[in-house]
PDB file of C-alpha atoms in Angstrom:
ATOM      1  CA  MET A  63     -26.898 -35.044 -50.804  1.00  0.00           C
ATOM      2  CA  SER A  64     -27.045 -37.339 -47.839  1.00  0.00           C
ATOM      3  CA  THR A  65     -30.250 -38.852 -46.543  1.00  0.00           C
ATOM      4  CA  SER A  66     -30.958 -40.536 -43.230  1.00  0.00           C
ATOM      5  CA  ALA A  67     -32.196 -44.092 -42.785  1.00  0.00           C
ATOM      6  CA  HIS A  68     -35.736 -42.987 -41.900  1.00  0.00           C
ATOM      7  CA  PRO A  69     -37.995 -40.099 -42.910  1.00  0.00           C
ATOM      8  CA  GLU A  70     -37.290 -36.896 -41.003  1.00  0.00           C
ATOM      9  CA  LEU A  71     -40.473 -35.271 -39.688  1.00  0.00           C
ATOM     10  CA  VAL A  72     -40.391 -31.533 -38.933  1.00  0.00           C
ATOM     11  CA  ARG A  73     -43.246 -29.916 -37.043  1.00  0.00           C
ATOM     12  CA  PHE A  74     -43.826 -26.289 -38.015  1.00  0.00           C
ATOM     13  CA  ALA A  75     -44.590 -25.465 -34.379  1.00  0.00           C
ATOM     14  CA  ASP A  76     -41.019 -26.487 -33.479  1.00  0.00           C
ATOM     15  CA  CYS A  77     -39.417 -24.124 -36.018  1.00  0.00           C
ATOM     16  CA  THR A  78     -38.072 -20.835 -34.669  1.00  0.00           C
ATOM     17  CA  ASP A  79     -39.382 -17.560 -36.075  1.00  0.00           C
ATOM     18  CA  GLN A  80     -36.493 -15.495 -37.524  1.00  0.00           C
ATOM     19  CA  PRO A  81     -36.485 -11.955 -38.963  1.00  0.00           C
ATOM     20  CA  TRP A  82     -35.831 -11.453 -42.657  1.00  0.00           C
ATOM     21  CA  ALA A  83     -32.385 -10.181 -43.648  1.00  0.00           C
ATOM     22  CA  ASN A  84     -33.959  -6.777 -44.417  1.00  0.00           C
ATOM     23  CA  GLY A  85     -36.210  -6.792 -41.332  1.00  0.00           C
ATOM     24  CA  GLY A  86     -39.371  -6.591 -43.469  1.00  0.00           C
ATOM     25  CA  GLY A  87     -40.938  -9.858 -42.317  1.00  0.00           C
ATOM     26  CA  SER A  88     -40.192 -13.139 -40.598  1.00  0.00           C
ATOM     27  CA  THR A  89     -39.594 -16.721 -41.624  1.00  0.00           C
ATOM     28  CA  ARG A  90     -39.418 -20.194 -40.103  1.00  0.00           C
ATOM     29  CA  VAL A  91     -36.791 -22.451 -41.642  1.00  0.00           C
ATOM     30  CA  ILE A  92     -38.099 -26.006 -41.970  1.00  0.00           C
ATOM     31  CA  ALA A  93     -35.038 -27.513 -43.694  1.00  0.00           C
ATOM     32  CA  VAL A  94     -31.604 -26.253 -44.672  1.00  0.00           C
ATOM     33  CA  GLY A  95     -28.432 -27.787 -45.994  1.00  0.00           C
ATOM     34  CA  GLY A  96     -25.034 -27.225 -47.498  1.00  0.00           C
ATOM     35  CA  ASP A  97     -21.861 -25.541 -46.492  1.00  0.00           C
ATOM     36  CA  SER A  98     -20.922 -22.976 -49.090  1.00  0.00           C
ATOM     37  CA  PRO A  99     -18.036 -20.608 -48.257  1.00  0.00           C
ATOM     38  CA  GLY A 100     -18.923 -18.171 -45.503  1.00  0.00           C
ATOM     39  CA  GLY A 101     -21.266 -20.618 -43.793  1.00  0.00           C
ATOM     40  CA  THR A 102     -24.201 -19.835 -46.061  1.00  0.00           C
ATOM     41  CA  PHE A 103     -26.778 -22.393 -47.142  1.00  0.00           C
ATOM     42  CA  ASP A 104     -26.790 -24.337 -50.412  1.00  0.00           C
ATOM     43  CA  TRP A 105     -30.545 -24.926 -50.137  1.00  0.00           C
ATOM     44  CA  ARG A 106     -33.269 -23.786 -47.776  1.00  0.00           C
ATOM     45  CA  LEU A 107     -37.007 -24.431 -47.337  1.00  0.00           C
ATOM     46  CA  SER A 108     -39.036 -22.039 -45.214  1.00  0.00           C
ATOM     47  CA  ILE A 109     -42.454 -20.597 -44.447  1.00  0.00           C
ATOM     48  CA  ALA A 110     -42.548 -16.791 -44.387  1.00  0.00           C
ATOM     49  CA  SER A 111     -45.049 -14.390 -42.875  1.00  0.00           C
ATOM     50  CA  VAL A 112     -45.476 -11.673 -45.497  1.00  0.00           C
ATOM     51  CA  THR A 113     -46.943  -8.166 -45.563  1.00  0.00           C
ATOM     52  CA  SER A 114     -46.612  -5.476 -48.230  1.00  0.00           C
ATOM     53  CA  GLY A 115     -43.043  -4.292 -48.719  1.00  0.00           C
ATOM     54  CA  ALA A 116     -39.645  -5.236 -50.092  1.00  0.00           C
ATOM     55  CA  PHE A 117     -38.247  -8.767 -50.142  1.00  0.00           C
ATOM     56  CA  SER A 118     -34.699  -9.456 -48.986  1.00  0.00           C
ATOM     57  CA  ARG A 119     -32.165  -9.905 -51.777  1.00  0.00           C
ATOM     58  CA  PHE A 120     -30.110 -13.095 -52.085  1.00  0.00           C
ATOM     59  CA  PRO A 121     -27.340 -12.839 -54.703  1.00  0.00           C
ATOM     60  CA  ARG A 122     -26.512 -16.083 -56.574  1.00  0.00           C
ATOM     61  CA  ILE A 123     -29.655 -17.762 -55.188  1.00  0.00           C
ATOM     62  CA  ASP A 124     -32.595 -19.068 -57.229  1.00  0.00           C
ATOM     63  CA  ARG A 125     -35.974 -18.811 -55.523  1.00  0.00           C
ATOM     64  CA  VAL A 126     -39.379 -20.455 -55.824  1.00  0.00           C
ATOM     65  CA  ILE A 127     -42.273 -18.938 -53.878  1.00  0.00           C
ATOM     66  CA  VAL A 128     -45.734 -20.428 -53.345  1.00  0.00           C
ATOM     67  CA  LEU A 129     -48.571 -18.447 -51.768  1.00  0.00           C
ATOM     68  CA  ALA A 130     -49.933 -20.871 -49.155  1.00  0.00           C
ATOM     69  CA  GLU A 131     -52.401 -18.723 -47.237  1.00  0.00           C
ATOM     70  CA  GLY A 132     -54.012 -15.407 -48.092  1.00  0.00           C
ATOM     71  CA  PRO A 133     -55.510 -13.657 -51.128  1.00  0.00           C
ATOM     72  CA  PRO A 134     -53.619 -13.217 -54.402  1.00  0.00           C
ATOM     73  CA  MET A 135     -50.763 -10.743 -54.117  1.00  0.00           C
ATOM     74  CA  THR A 136     -48.790  -8.685 -56.588  1.00  0.00           C
ATOM     75  CA  LEU A 137     -45.042  -9.212 -56.854  1.00  0.00           C
ATOM     76  CA  THR A 138     -43.059  -6.584 -58.720  1.00  0.00           C
ATOM     77  CA  ILE A 139     -39.860  -8.263 -59.897  1.00  0.00           C
ATOM     78  CA  ASP A 140     -37.270  -5.912 -61.423  1.00  0.00           C
ATOM     79  CA  GLY A 141     -40.080  -3.526 -62.377  1.00  0.00           C
ATOM     80  CA  GLU A 142     -42.442  -6.131 -63.861  1.00  0.00           C
ATOM     81  CA  GLU A 143     -45.708  -6.979 -62.079  1.00  0.00           C
ATOM     82  CA  HIS A 144     -46.760 -10.607 -61.522  1.00  0.00           C
ATOM     83  CA  LEU A 145     -49.979 -11.785 -59.873  1.00  0.00           C
ATOM     84  CA  LEU A 146     -49.157 -14.523 -57.365  1.00  0.00           C
ATOM     85  CA  GLU A 147     -52.161 -16.797 -56.875  1.00  0.00           C
ATOM     86  CA  PRO A 148     -52.480 -19.457 -54.169  1.00  0.00           C
ATOM     87  CA  PHE A 149     -50.606 -22.726 -54.777  1.00  0.00           C
ATOM     88  CA  ARG A 150     -48.981 -21.612 -58.051  1.00  0.00           C
ATOM     89  CA  PRO A 151     -45.164 -21.708 -57.778  1.00  0.00           C
ATOM     90  CA  LYS A 152     -43.316 -18.629 -59.040  1.00  0.00           C
ATOM     91  CA  ARG A 153     -39.585 -18.791 -59.815  1.00  0.00           C
ATOM     92  CA  PHE A 154     -37.284 -15.739 -59.750  1.00  0.00           C
ATOM     93  CA  ALA A 155     -33.673 -14.753 -59.127  1.00  0.00           C
ATOM     94  CA  GLY A 156     -32.701 -13.950 -55.555  1.00  0.00           C
ATOM     95  CA  GLU A 157     -30.756 -10.851 -56.576  1.00  0.00           C
ATOM     96  CA  ALA A 158     -33.826  -9.335 -58.260  1.00  0.00           C
ATOM     97  CA  VAL A 159     -35.428  -6.249 -56.741  1.00  0.00           C
ATOM     98  CA  VAL A 160     -38.770  -7.576 -55.469  1.00  0.00           C
ATOM     99  CA  THR A 161     -41.631  -5.815 -53.728  1.00  0.00           C
ATOM    100  CA  CYS A 162     -44.933  -7.280 -52.611  1.00  0.00           C
ATOM    101  CA  GLU A 163     -48.400  -5.754 -52.406  1.00  0.00           C
ATOM    102  CA  THR A 164     -50.937  -7.774 -50.439  1.00  0.00           C
ATOM    103  CA  PRO A 165     -54.291  -6.704 -48.976  1.00  0.00           C
ATOM    104  CA  GLN A 166     -53.620  -8.681 -45.790  1.00  0.00           C
ATOM    105  CA  PRO A 167     -50.807 -10.642 -44.137  1.00  0.00           C
ATOM    106  CA  SER A 168     -50.150 -14.013 -45.756  1.00  0.00           C
ATOM    107  CA  PHE A 169     -47.948 -17.102 -45.529  1.00  0.00           C
ATOM    108  CA  ASP A 170     -45.624 -18.116 -48.354  1.00  0.00           C
ATOM    109  CA  PHE A 171     -43.614 -21.291 -48.863  1.00  0.00           C
ATOM    110  CA  ASN A 172     -40.110 -20.554 -50.113  1.00  0.00           C
ATOM    111  CA  VAL A 173     -37.438 -22.742 -51.681  1.00  0.00           C
ATOM    112  CA  MET A 174     -33.973 -21.266 -52.202  1.00  0.00           C
ATOM    113  CA  THR A 175     -31.060 -22.950 -53.950  1.00  0.00           C
ATOM    114  CA  ARG A 176     -27.521 -21.726 -54.537  1.00  0.00           C
ATOM    115  CA  ARG A 177     -27.016 -21.318 -58.263  1.00  0.00           C
ATOM    116  CA  GLN A 178     -24.397 -23.638 -59.800  1.00  0.00           C
ATOM    117  CA  VAL A 179     -24.585 -25.842 -56.665  1.00  0.00           C
ATOM    118  CA  CYS A 180     -28.109 -27.247 -56.804  1.00  0.00           C
ATOM    119  CA  THR A 181     -31.522 -26.766 -58.378  1.00  0.00           C
ATOM    120  CA  ALA A 182     -35.069 -27.279 -57.122  1.00  0.00           C
ATOM    121  CA  GLU A 183     -38.328 -28.439 -58.628  1.00  0.00           C
ATOM    122  CA  VAL A 184     -41.558 -27.639 -56.766  1.00  0.00           C
ATOM    123  CA  SER A 185     -44.920 -29.162 -57.669  1.00  0.00           C
ATOM    124  CA  ILE A 186     -48.265 -28.914 -55.887  1.00  0.00           C
ATOM    125  CA  ARG A 187     -50.184 -32.140 -55.269  1.00  0.00           C
ATOM    126  CA  VAL A 188     -53.747 -32.931 -54.198  1.00  0.00           C
ATOM    127  CA  GLY A 189     -55.604 -36.172 -53.420  1.00  0.00           C
ATOM    128  CA  SER A 190     -53.313 -39.165 -53.146  1.00  0.00           C
ATOM    129  CA  GLY A 191     -50.287 -40.435 -55.000  1.00  0.00           C
ATOM    130  CA  HIS A 192     -46.867 -42.039 -54.988  1.00  0.00           C
ATOM    131  CA  VAL A 193     -43.494 -40.308 -54.628  1.00  0.00           C
ATOM    132  CA  SER A 194     -40.257 -41.939 -55.727  1.00  0.00           C
ATOM    133  CA  THR A 195     -36.823 -41.028 -54.441  1.00  0.00           C
ATOM    134  CA  SER A 196     -33.397 -41.285 -56.014  1.00  0.00           C
ATOM    135  CA  PRO A 197     -29.835 -41.212 -54.651  1.00  0.00           C
ATOM    136  CA  GLY A 198     -28.387 -37.726 -54.477  1.00  0.00           C
ATOM    137  CA  THR A 199     -31.778 -36.006 -54.544  1.00  0.00           C
ATOM    138  CA  LEU A 200     -33.400 -34.396 -51.530  1.00  0.00           C
ATOM    139  CA  THR A 201     -37.142 -35.156 -51.551  1.00  0.00           C
ATOM    140  CA  VAL A 202     -39.447 -33.314 -49.144  1.00  0.00           C
ATOM    141  CA  ILE A 203     -43.236 -33.166 -48.776  1.00  0.00           C
ATOM    142  CA  VAL A 204     -44.597 -29.989 -47.134  1.00  0.00           C
ATOM    143  CA  VAL A 205     -48.269 -29.536 -46.230  1.00  0.00           C
ATOM    144  CA  LEU A 206     -49.442 -26.128 -47.440  1.00  0.00           C
ATOM    145  CA  ALA A 207     -53.143 -26.520 -46.581  1.00  0.00           C
ATOM    146  CA  GLY A 208     -55.144 -29.034 -44.575  1.00  0.00           C
ATOM    147  CA  SER A 209     -53.439 -32.226 -43.440  1.00  0.00           C
ATOM    148  CA  ALA A 210     -51.817 -35.257 -45.039  1.00  0.00           C
ATOM    149  CA  THR A 211     -50.653 -38.782 -44.291  1.00  0.00           C
ATOM    150  CA  VAL A 212     -47.348 -40.023 -45.701  1.00  0.00           C
ATOM    151  CA  ARG A 213     -46.537 -43.744 -45.630  1.00  0.00           C
ATOM    152  CA  SER A 214     -42.978 -44.603 -46.679  1.00  0.00           C
ATOM    153  CA  ALA A 215     -41.910 -47.863 -48.294  1.00  0.00           C
ATOM    154  CA  ASP A 216     -40.049 -48.835 -45.126  1.00  0.00           C
ATOM    155  CA  GLY A 217     -43.318 -48.768 -43.145  1.00  0.00           C
ATOM    156  CA  HIS A 218     -43.059 -45.391 -41.403  1.00  0.00           C
ATOM    157  CA  VAL A 219     -46.273 -43.355 -41.233  1.00  0.00           C
ATOM    158  CA  ALA A 220     -46.289 -39.582 -40.689  1.00  0.00           C
ATOM    159  CA  GLU A 221     -49.426 -37.575 -39.927  1.00  0.00           C
ATOM    160  CA  LEU A 222     -48.785 -34.002 -41.041  1.00  0.00           C
ATOM    161  CA  GLY A 223     -50.652 -30.811 -40.208  1.00  0.00           C
ATOM    162  CA  ARG A 224     -50.432 -27.455 -41.946  1.00  0.00           C
ATOM    163  CA  PHE A 225     -46.813 -26.462 -42.698  1.00  0.00           C
ATOM    164  CA  ASP A 226     -45.411 -29.714 -41.259  1.00  0.00           C
ATOM    165  CA  SER A 227     -42.935 -31.509 -43.516  1.00  0.00           C
ATOM    166  CA  VAL A 228     -41.238 -34.845 -44.009  1.00  0.00           C
ATOM    167  CA  ARG A 229     -37.898 -35.506 -45.708  1.00  0.00           C
ATOM    168  CA  LEU A 230     -38.100 -38.858 -47.464  1.00  0.00           C
ATOM    169  CA  SER A 231     -35.363 -41.483 -47.486  1.00  0.00           C
ATOM    170  CA  SER A 232     -37.387 -43.977 -49.541  1.00  0.00           C
ATOM    171  CA  ALA A 233     -40.411 -44.030 -51.846  1.00  0.00           C
ATOM    172  CA  ALA A 234     -43.696 -43.126 -50.194  1.00  0.00           C
ATOM    173  CA  ASP A 235     -47.442 -42.894 -50.718  1.00  0.00           C
ATOM    174  CA  PHE A 236     -49.314 -39.791 -49.618  1.00  0.00           C
ATOM    175  CA  SER A 237     -52.935 -38.889 -49.022  1.00  0.00           C
ATOM    176  CA  VAL A 238     -54.127 -35.297 -48.686  1.00  0.00           C
ATOM    177  CA  GLU A 239     -57.445 -34.378 -47.093  1.00  0.00           C
ATOM    178  CA  PRO A 240     -60.093 -32.780 -49.359  1.00  0.00           C
ATOM    179  CA  GLN A 241     -59.236 -29.131 -50.095  1.00  0.00           C
ATOM    180  CA  GLY A 242     -55.699 -29.790 -48.855  1.00  0.00           C
ATOM    181  CA  ARG A 243     -52.471 -29.168 -50.767  1.00  0.00           C
ATOM    182  CA  VAL A 244     -48.919 -30.432 -50.404  1.00  0.00           C
ATOM    183  CA  ALA A 245     -45.743 -29.228 -52.060  1.00  0.00           C
ATOM    184  CA  LEU A 246     -43.388 -31.875 -53.395  1.00  0.00           C
ATOM    185  CA  VAL A 247     -39.848 -30.508 -53.452  1.00  0.00           C
ATOM    186  CA  ARG A 248     -36.876 -32.146 -55.134  1.00  0.00           C
ATOM    187  CA  VAL A 249     -33.415 -30.609 -54.773  1.00  0.00           C
ATOM    188  CA  THR A 250     -30.662 -32.036 -56.959  1.00  0.00           C
ATOM    189  CA  SER A 251     -26.994 -31.199 -57.369  1.00  0.00           C
ATOM    190  CA  ALA A 252     -26.310 -29.000 -60.377  1.00  0.00           C
ATOM    191  CA  ALA A 253     -24.498 -30.594 -63.309  1.00  0.00           C
ATOM    192  CA  ARG A 254     -20.801 -29.801 -63.225  1.00  0.00           C
TER     193      ARG A 254
END
């Protein structure tokens, strides 16, 4: 996976709202990559506006969802109920039949990866810390609540608001405001 020379900052306000494949909600793509046959993505990070109803299905895609704003919701995945609490990543298969029950509209952070092409790890961070990078791995910090400052090893500083993100090209230190949360996402090529 290629990386640029400097961190890539993406402002959520600059991302275009797009309807879900099934028309049941909308999403803003904050990062996407790959060129699988048919022009489909290999990986995608997005913020979705969610109400009660069915999720779109994505065959051969692995998904991780994180409730970023709103009360706990119930996901029914292939007939089994799961309580989705804020800032707790939930992994499931994109081809699963998924419905959502939520008492009010919410925002979810979503990571999708094409199975057998790449995999993703999503962890939630608070306070301050250090993030390393490695060749061939996409590393992205996404603010899910509050704001954060990211200072990369090459001296670049990014001030991030809610749902803003930065794609790192080198190691970085981050600081999250009190009560804030960031998602650290690493996407790596699947072993062949």
